[in-house]
Amino acid sequence: SYELTQSLSVSVALGQTARITCGGNNIGSKNVYWYQQQPGQAPVVVIYRDSNRPPGIPERFSGSNSGNTATLTISRAQAGDEADYYCQVWDSNTGVFGGGTKLTVL
Amino acid sequence: QLQLQESGPGLVKPSETLSLACTVSAVSIRASSYYWGWIRQPPGKGLEWIGNIYYSGSTYDNPSLNSRVTISVDMSKNHFSLKLSSVTAADTAVYYCASGRYGYGSPGALDYWGQGMLVTVSS
């Protein structure tokens, strides 16, 4: 079965750029979705189909996907960006989530 | 705005069947452009996809759940349901129902989520 690998945690200084990666075999051939989950809340999609932002998501959030790695980039990190982030793909109609990355804003 | 709400027992005994429903508001569950799914999250752990059901009635579920999953739609109630059989303590989790649009030949993002419901498996 298809697997996605994320780092357990990433730290970023306030106002700096955070990069969260998601590794998978030839992930560049798939559409990648990124979700933000605040404590006690349901996840919210922040990037869809690799690099598209839903309405209401700040331009500070961007995504890219190539080869074996997809990346979520958060520019000018704010305290409110501190959360868990999950990547997700569809593999033959089967959903696969990465293990999640906890973003800490210092 | 599409809204989802989970309901069902919060406590299930080991070896029994977990049954949850997800009520859909503002959109007909018959709509061909949406798919309907279940995701769970054990306490302190990550998200796990359980399965989806589509307008056609086709269902797909996580192979790691060893065919214990049944997802169905009740059009008269505008809701869809999850049944997970032979549960153990490892099935204790917050269960989310979710939905998104189907297009480009595959499901899209999980755009809409219920608030989640904790189900505990314990005797």
PDB file of C-alpha atoms in Angstrom:
ATOM      1  CA  SER A   1       0.000   0.000   0.000  1.00  0.00           C
ATOM      2  CA  TYR A   2       1.071   3.579  -0.616  1.00  0.00           C
ATOM      3  CA  GLU A   3       2.789   5.414   2.224  1.00  0.00           C
ATOM      4  CA  LEU A   4       3.438   9.075   3.005  1.00  0.00           C
ATOM      5  CA  THR A   5       6.255  10.173   5.296  1.00  0.00           C
ATOM      6  CA  GLN A   6       6.286  13.415   7.280  1.00  0.00           C
ATOM      7  CA  SER A   7       8.668  14.732   9.904  1.00  0.00           C
ATOM      8  CA  LEU A   8       7.187  14.585  13.389  1.00  0.00           C
ATOM      9  CA  SER A   9       7.887  18.231  14.134  1.00  0.00           C
ATOM     10  CA  VAL A  10       9.087  21.477  12.587  1.00  0.00           C
ATOM     11  CA  SER A  11       9.950  24.673  14.427  1.00  0.00           C
ATOM     12  CA  VAL A  12       9.987  28.173  12.944  1.00  0.00           C
ATOM     13  CA  ALA A  13      10.701  31.590  14.363  1.00  0.00           C
ATOM     14  CA  LEU A  14       7.865  34.084  14.323  1.00  0.00           C
ATOM     15  CA  GLY A  15       7.801  35.853  10.960  1.00  0.00           C
ATOM     16  CA  GLN A  16      10.091  33.359   9.256  1.00  0.00           C
ATOM     17  CA  THR A  17       9.331  30.660   6.665  1.00  0.00           C
ATOM     18  CA  ALA A  18       8.368  27.113   7.587  1.00  0.00           C
ATOM     19  CA  ARG A  19       8.624  24.203   5.184  1.00  0.00           C
ATOM     20  CA  ILE A  20       6.817  20.949   5.882  1.00  0.00           C
ATOM     21  CA  THR A  21       7.618  18.030   3.606  1.00  0.00           C
ATOM     22  CA  CYS A  22       5.690  14.915   2.611  1.00  0.00           C
ATOM     23  CA  GLY A  23       7.564  12.046   1.026  1.00  0.00           C
ATOM     24  CA  GLY A  24       6.104   9.327  -1.143  1.00  0.00           C
ATOM     25  CA  ASN A  25       7.102   7.152  -4.076  1.00  0.00           C
ATOM     26  CA  ASN A  26       6.656   9.316  -7.204  1.00  0.00           C
ATOM     27  CA  ILE A  27       4.312  11.586  -5.260  1.00  0.00           C
ATOM     28  CA  GLY A  28       4.806  14.159  -8.006  1.00  0.00           C
ATOM     29  CA  SER A  29       2.415  12.120 -10.155  1.00  0.00           C
ATOM     30  CA  LYS A  30      -0.392  12.482  -7.628  1.00  0.00           C
ATOM     31  CA  ASN A  31      -2.517  15.351  -6.387  1.00  0.00           C
ATOM     32  CA  VAL A  32      -1.507  16.318  -2.859  1.00  0.00           C
ATOM     33  CA  TYR A  33      -3.779  17.908  -0.282  1.00  0.00           C
ATOM     34  CA  TRP A  34      -2.660  19.616   2.920  1.00  0.00           C
ATOM     35  CA  TYR A  35      -4.776  19.948   6.066  1.00  0.00           C
ATOM     36  CA  GLN A  36      -4.266  22.077   9.149  1.00  0.00           C
ATOM     37  CA  GLN A  37      -5.631  20.764  12.442  1.00  0.00           C
ATOM     38  CA  GLN A  38      -5.832  22.957  15.517  1.00  0.00           C
ATOM     39  CA  PRO A  39      -6.162  21.207  18.913  1.00  0.00           C
ATOM     40  CA  GLY A  40      -9.642  19.820  19.473  1.00  0.00           C
ATOM     41  CA  GLN A  41     -10.874  20.800  16.024  1.00  0.00           C
ATOM     42  CA  ALA A  42     -11.559  19.078  12.742  1.00  0.00           C
ATOM     43  CA  PRO A  43      -8.941  19.423  10.014  1.00  0.00           C
ATOM     44  CA  VAL A  44      -9.217  22.215   7.451  1.00  0.00           C
ATOM     45  CA  VAL A  45      -7.823  22.017   3.931  1.00  0.00           C
ATOM     46  CA  VAL A  46      -5.195  24.685   3.309  1.00  0.00           C
ATOM     47  CA  ILE A  47      -3.832  23.470  -0.066  1.00  0.00           C
ATOM     48  CA  TYR A  48      -5.550  21.330  -2.693  1.00  0.00           C
ATOM     49  CA  ARG A  49      -4.172  19.696  -5.831  1.00  0.00           C
ATOM     50  CA  ASP A  50      -0.564  20.454  -4.912  1.00  0.00           C
ATOM     51  CA  SER A  51      -0.580  24.228  -4.928  1.00  0.00           C
ATOM     52  CA  ASN A  52      -4.086  25.713  -4.856  1.00  0.00           C
ATOM     53  CA  ARG A  53      -5.443  27.705  -1.917  1.00  0.00           C
ATOM     54  CA  PRO A  54      -9.134  27.488  -0.958  1.00  0.00           C
ATOM     55  CA  PRO A  55     -10.986  30.742  -0.360  1.00  0.00           C
ATOM     56  CA  GLY A  56     -10.065  32.270   2.979  1.00  0.00           C
ATOM     57  CA  ILE A  57      -6.628  30.677   3.231  1.00  0.00           C
ATOM     58  CA  PRO A  58      -3.902  33.339   3.421  1.00  0.00           C
ATOM     59  CA  GLU A  59      -1.474  33.751   0.536  1.00  0.00           C
ATOM     60  CA  ARG A  60       1.257  32.934   3.050  1.00  0.00           C
ATOM     61  CA  PHE A  61       0.371  29.268   2.500  1.00  0.00           C
ATOM     62  CA  SER A  62       1.747  27.686  -0.661  1.00  0.00           C
ATOM     63  CA  GLY A  63       2.459  24.208  -1.935  1.00  0.00           C
ATOM     64  CA  SER A  64       4.640  22.405  -4.434  1.00  0.00           C
ATOM     65  CA  ASN A  65       5.012  18.812  -5.546  1.00  0.00           C
ATOM     66  CA  SER A  66       7.709  17.130  -7.604  1.00  0.00           C
ATOM     67  CA  GLY A  67       9.508  13.825  -7.735  1.00  0.00           C
ATOM     68  CA  ASN A  68       9.228  12.072  -4.388  1.00  0.00           C
ATOM     69  CA  THR A  69       8.495  15.124  -2.227  1.00  0.00           C
ATOM     70  CA  ALA A  70       5.615  17.531  -1.739  1.00  0.00           C
ATOM     71  CA  THR A  71       6.173  20.661   0.314  1.00  0.00           C
ATOM     72  CA  LEU A  72       3.883  22.974   2.236  1.00  0.00           C
ATOM     73  CA  THR A  73       5.471  26.392   2.733  1.00  0.00           C
ATOM     74  CA  ILE A  74       4.203  28.872   5.297  1.00  0.00           C
ATOM     75  CA  SER A  75       5.708  32.334   4.884  1.00  0.00           C
ATOM     76  CA  ARG A  76       5.835  34.977   7.617  1.00  0.00           C
ATOM     77  CA  ALA A  77       4.752  32.415  10.189  1.00  0.00           C
ATOM     78  CA  GLN A  78       2.313  33.610  12.825  1.00  0.00           C
ATOM     79  CA  ALA A  79       1.451  32.239  16.241  1.00  0.00           C
ATOM     80  CA  GLY A  80      -1.920  31.121  14.900  1.00  0.00           C
ATOM     81  CA  ASP A  81      -0.178  28.835  12.384  1.00  0.00           C
ATOM     82  CA  GLU A  82       0.954  26.575  15.232  1.00  0.00           C
ATOM     83  CA  ALA A  83      -0.929  23.345  14.540  1.00  0.00           C
ATOM     84  CA  ASP A  84      -0.649  19.836  13.166  1.00  0.00           C
ATOM     85  CA  TYR A  85      -0.357  19.555   9.389  1.00  0.00           C
ATOM     86  CA  TYR A  86      -1.223  16.466   7.359  1.00  0.00           C
ATOM     87  CA  CYS A  87      -0.577  15.672   3.722  1.00  0.00           C
ATOM     88  CA  GLN A  88      -2.988  13.390   1.888  1.00  0.00           C
ATOM     89  CA  VAL A  89      -3.297  11.703  -1.494  1.00  0.00           C
ATOM     90  CA  TRP A  90      -5.706   9.391  -3.266  1.00  0.00           C
ATOM     91  CA  ASP A  91      -4.116   6.156  -4.441  1.00  0.00           C
ATOM     92  CA  SER A  92      -6.565   4.304  -6.683  1.00  0.00           C
ATOM     93  CA  ASN A  93      -9.536   5.717  -4.782  1.00  0.00           C
ATOM     94  CA  THR A  94      -7.928   4.819  -1.457  1.00  0.00           C
ATOM     95  CA  GLY A  95      -7.169   7.691   0.859  1.00  0.00           C
ATOM     96  CA  VAL A  96      -3.723   7.941   2.429  1.00  0.00           C
ATOM     97  CA  PHE A  97      -2.634  10.437   5.090  1.00  0.00           C
ATOM     98  CA  GLY A  98       0.861  11.250   6.174  1.00  0.00           C
ATOM     99  CA  GLY A  99       1.622  10.813   9.855  1.00  0.00           C
ATOM    100  CA  GLY A 100       1.356  14.540  10.511  1.00  0.00           C
ATOM    101  CA  THR A 101       3.828  17.282  11.401  1.00  0.00           C
ATOM    102  CA  LYS A 102       3.525  19.453  14.472  1.00  0.00           C
ATOM    103  CA  LEU A 103       4.501  23.026  13.642  1.00  0.00           C
ATOM    104  CA  THR A 104       5.818  25.088  16.537  1.00  0.00           C
ATOM    105  CA  VAL A 105       6.149  28.847  16.134  1.00  0.00           C
ATOM    106  CA  LEU A 106       8.861  30.169  18.427  1.00  0.00           C
TER     107      LEU A 106
ATOM    108  CA  GLN B   1     -22.898  25.690   2.953  1.00  0.00           C
ATOM    109  CA  LEU B   2     -22.710  21.918   3.295  1.00  0.00           C
ATOM    110  CA  GLN B   3     -22.662  20.802   6.926  1.00  0.00           C
ATOM    111  CA  LEU B   4     -22.078  17.392   8.473  1.00  0.00           C
ATOM    112  CA  GLN B   5     -22.958  16.029  11.909  1.00  0.00           C
ATOM    113  CA  GLU B   6     -21.972  12.667  13.360  1.00  0.00           C
ATOM    114  CA  SER B   7     -24.238  10.733  15.705  1.00  0.00           C
ATOM    115  CA  GLY B   8     -24.258   7.372  17.436  1.00  0.00           C
ATOM    116  CA  PRO B   9     -23.160   5.596  20.615  1.00  0.00           C
ATOM    117  CA  GLY B  10     -20.042   6.913  22.282  1.00  0.00           C
ATOM    118  CA  LEU B  11     -19.283   3.572  23.930  1.00  0.00           C
ATOM    119  CA  VAL B  12     -19.084   0.195  22.211  1.00  0.00           C
ATOM    120  CA  LYS B  13     -18.155  -3.162  23.730  1.00  0.00           C
ATOM    121  CA  PRO B  14     -15.255  -5.203  22.356  1.00  0.00           C
ATOM    122  CA  SER B  15     -16.221  -7.640  19.546  1.00  0.00           C
ATOM    123  CA  GLU B  16     -19.401  -5.678  18.805  1.00  0.00           C
ATOM    124  CA  THR B  17     -20.168  -3.444  15.804  1.00  0.00           C
ATOM    125  CA  LEU B  18     -19.590   0.296  15.888  1.00  0.00           C
ATOM    126  CA  SER B  19     -22.374   2.173  14.096  1.00  0.00           C
ATOM    127  CA  LEU B  20     -22.313   5.871  13.287  1.00  0.00           C
ATOM    128  CA  ALA B  21     -24.438   8.112  11.098  1.00  0.00           C
ATOM    129  CA  CYS B  22     -23.566  11.398   9.433  1.00  0.00           C
ATOM    130  CA  THR B  23     -26.402  13.797   8.680  1.00  0.00           C
ATOM    131  CA  VAL B  24     -25.862  16.045   5.676  1.00  0.00           C
ATOM    132  CA  SER B  25     -27.363  19.543   5.565  1.00  0.00           C
ATOM    133  CA  ALA B  26     -27.794  22.001   2.705  1.00  0.00           C
ATOM    134  CA  VAL B  27     -26.903  19.485  -0.011  1.00  0.00           C
ATOM    135  CA  SER B  28     -28.742  16.412  -1.243  1.00  0.00           C
ATOM    136  CA  ILE B  29     -26.817  13.233  -0.613  1.00  0.00           C
ATOM    137  CA  ARG B  30     -27.966  12.216  -4.096  1.00  0.00           C
ATOM    138  CA  ALA B  31     -25.730  14.923  -5.629  1.00  0.00           C
ATOM    139  CA  SER B  32     -23.410  13.274  -8.108  1.00  0.00           C
ATOM    140  CA  SER B  33     -20.642  15.801  -7.653  1.00  0.00           C
ATOM    141  CA  TYR B  34     -19.903  14.851  -4.035  1.00  0.00           C
ATOM    142  CA  TYR B  35     -18.375  11.884  -2.286  1.00  0.00           C
ATOM    143  CA  TRP B  36     -18.930  10.960   1.363  1.00  0.00           C
ATOM    144  CA  GLY B  37     -16.280   9.589   3.685  1.00  0.00           C
ATOM    145  CA  TRP B  38     -15.138   8.603   7.156  1.00  0.00           C
ATOM    146  CA  ILE B  39     -11.817   9.375   8.839  1.00  0.00           C
ATOM    147  CA  ARG B  40     -10.728   8.570  12.376  1.00  0.00           C
ATOM    148  CA  GLN B  41      -8.084   9.785  14.795  1.00  0.00           C
ATOM    149  CA  PRO B  42      -7.009   7.744  17.846  1.00  0.00           C
ATOM    150  CA  PRO B  43      -6.296   9.916  20.898  1.00  0.00           C
ATOM    151  CA  GLY B  44      -2.987  11.737  20.453  1.00  0.00           C
ATOM    152  CA  LYS B  45      -2.354  10.188  17.037  1.00  0.00           C
ATOM    153  CA  GLY B  46      -2.733  11.033  13.371  1.00  0.00           C
ATOM    154  CA  LEU B  47      -5.563  10.835  10.870  1.00  0.00           C
ATOM    155  CA  GLU B  48      -6.562   7.514   9.338  1.00  0.00           C
ATOM    156  CA  TRP B  49      -8.820   7.288   6.288  1.00  0.00           C
ATOM    157  CA  ILE B  50     -11.566   4.685   6.749  1.00  0.00           C
ATOM    158  CA  GLY B  51     -13.508   4.755   3.509  1.00  0.00           C
ATOM    159  CA  ASN B  52     -15.671   6.586   0.956  1.00  0.00           C
ATOM    160  CA  ILE B  53     -18.972   6.085  -0.794  1.00  0.00           C
ATOM    161  CA  TYR B  54     -19.844   7.642  -4.138  1.00  0.00           C
ATOM    162  CA  TYR B  55     -23.007   8.647  -5.958  1.00  0.00           C
ATOM    163  CA  SER B  56     -22.846   5.423  -7.951  1.00  0.00           C
ATOM    164  CA  GLY B  57     -23.010   3.436  -4.726  1.00  0.00           C
ATOM    165  CA  SER B  58     -19.406   2.304  -5.068  1.00  0.00           C
ATOM    166  CA  THR B  59     -17.480   2.084  -1.842  1.00  0.00           C
ATOM    167  CA  TYR B  60     -13.767   1.954  -1.072  1.00  0.00           C
ATOM    168  CA  ASP B  61     -12.265   1.255   2.320  1.00  0.00           C
ATOM    169  CA  ASN B  62      -8.880   1.067   3.967  1.00  0.00           C
ATOM    170  CA  PRO B  63      -7.312  -2.381   3.401  1.00  0.00           C
ATOM    171  CA  SER B  64      -5.721  -2.168   6.858  1.00  0.00           C
ATOM    172  CA  LEU B  65      -9.172  -2.512   8.413  1.00  0.00           C
ATOM    173  CA  ASN B  66      -9.435  -6.063   7.071  1.00  0.00           C
ATOM    174  CA  SER B  67     -12.880  -5.819   5.447  1.00  0.00           C
ATOM    175  CA  ARG B  68     -14.576  -4.798   8.725  1.00  0.00           C
ATOM    176  CA  VAL B  69     -15.998  -1.611   7.162  1.00  0.00           C
ATOM    177  CA  THR B  70     -19.448  -1.061   5.674  1.00  0.00           C
ATOM    178  CA  ILE B  71     -20.466   2.376   4.386  1.00  0.00           C
ATOM    179  CA  SER B  72     -23.971   3.027   3.125  1.00  0.00           C
ATOM    180  CA  VAL B  73     -26.298   5.872   2.215  1.00  0.00           C
ATOM    181  CA  ASP B  74     -29.873   6.458   3.375  1.00  0.00           C
ATOM    182  CA  MET B  75     -31.375   8.878   0.876  1.00  0.00           C
ATOM    183  CA  SER B  76     -34.644   9.208   2.784  1.00  0.00           C
ATOM    184  CA  LYS B  77     -32.757  10.604   5.778  1.00  0.00           C
ATOM    185  CA  ASN B  78     -30.084  12.410   3.754  1.00  0.00           C
ATOM    186  CA  HIS B  79     -27.393  10.691   5.754  1.00  0.00           C
ATOM    187  CA  PHE B  80     -24.664   8.131   5.322  1.00  0.00           C
ATOM    188  CA  SER B  81     -23.486   5.543   7.790  1.00  0.00           C
ATOM    189  CA  LEU B  82     -20.438   3.672   8.975  1.00  0.00           C
ATOM    190  CA  LYS B  83     -20.383   0.201  10.461  1.00  0.00           C
ATOM    191  CA  LEU B  84     -17.135  -1.223  11.804  1.00  0.00           C
ATOM    192  CA  SER B  85     -17.380  -4.813  12.977  1.00  0.00           C
ATOM    193  CA  SER B  86     -15.465  -6.812  15.591  1.00  0.00           C
ATOM    194  CA  VAL B  87     -14.086  -3.740  17.331  1.00  0.00           C
ATOM    195  CA  THR B  88     -11.227  -3.770  19.819  1.00  0.00           C
ATOM    196  CA  ALA B  89      -9.670  -1.119  22.032  1.00  0.00           C
ATOM    197  CA  ALA B  90      -7.488  -0.154  19.050  1.00  0.00           C
ATOM    198  CA  ASP B  91     -10.622   1.201  17.358  1.00  0.00           C
ATOM    199  CA  THR B  92     -11.069   3.844  20.062  1.00  0.00           C
ATOM    200  CA  ALA B  93     -10.846   7.165  18.236  1.00  0.00           C
ATOM    201  CA  VAL B  94     -12.536  10.389  17.238  1.00  0.00           C
ATOM    202  CA  TYR B  95     -14.539   9.523  14.157  1.00  0.00           C
ATOM    203  CA  TYR B  96     -15.097  12.226  11.561  1.00  0.00           C
ATOM    204  CA  CYS B  97     -17.448  12.186   8.624  1.00  0.00           C
ATOM    205  CA  ALA B  98     -16.281  14.293   5.717  1.00  0.00           C
ATOM    206  CA  SER B  99     -17.117  15.172   2.153  1.00  0.00           C
ATOM    207  CA  GLY B 100     -15.664  16.683  -0.942  1.00  0.00           C
ATOM    208  CA  ARG B 101     -16.253  17.128  -4.618  1.00  0.00           C
ATOM    209  CA  TYR B 102     -15.588  14.422  -7.161  1.00  0.00           C
ATOM    210  CA  GLY B 103     -14.014  15.580 -10.387  1.00  0.00           C
ATOM    211  CA  TYR B 104     -11.125  15.155 -12.786  1.00  0.00           C
ATOM    212  CA  GLY B 105     -11.752  11.414 -12.524  1.00  0.00           C
ATOM    213  CA  SER B 106     -10.981  11.197  -8.819  1.00  0.00           C
ATOM    214  CA  PRO B 107     -12.041  12.534  -5.425  1.00  0.00           C
ATOM    215  CA  GLY B 108     -10.833  15.981  -4.519  1.00  0.00           C
ATOM    216  CA  ALA B 109     -10.031  17.520  -1.169  1.00  0.00           C
ATOM    217  CA  LEU B 110     -11.964  16.664   1.969  1.00  0.00           C
ATOM    218  CA  ASP B 111     -13.511  20.108   2.035  1.00  0.00           C
ATOM    219  CA  TYR B 112     -16.209  19.561   4.639  1.00  0.00           C
ATOM    220  CA  TRP B 113     -15.859  17.863   8.007  1.00  0.00           C
ATOM    221  CA  GLY B 114     -18.153  17.084  10.888  1.00  0.00           C
ATOM    222  CA  GLN B 115     -17.065  18.155  14.352  1.00  0.00           C
ATOM    223  CA  GLY B 116     -15.973  14.616  15.193  1.00  0.00           C
ATOM    224  CA  MET B 117     -17.252  12.131  17.733  1.00  0.00           C
ATOM    225  CA  LEU B 118     -15.249  10.167  20.283  1.00  0.00           C
ATOM    226  CA  VAL B 119     -16.078   6.483  20.285  1.00  0.00           C
ATOM    227  CA  THR B 120     -14.571   4.399  23.062  1.00  0.00           C
ATOM    228  CA  VAL B 121     -14.334   0.626  22.851  1.00  0.00           C
ATOM    229  CA  SER B 122     -14.493  -0.793  26.360  1.00  0.00           C
ATOM    230  CA  SER B 123     -16.398  -3.387  28.349  1.00  0.00           C
TER     231      SER B 123
END
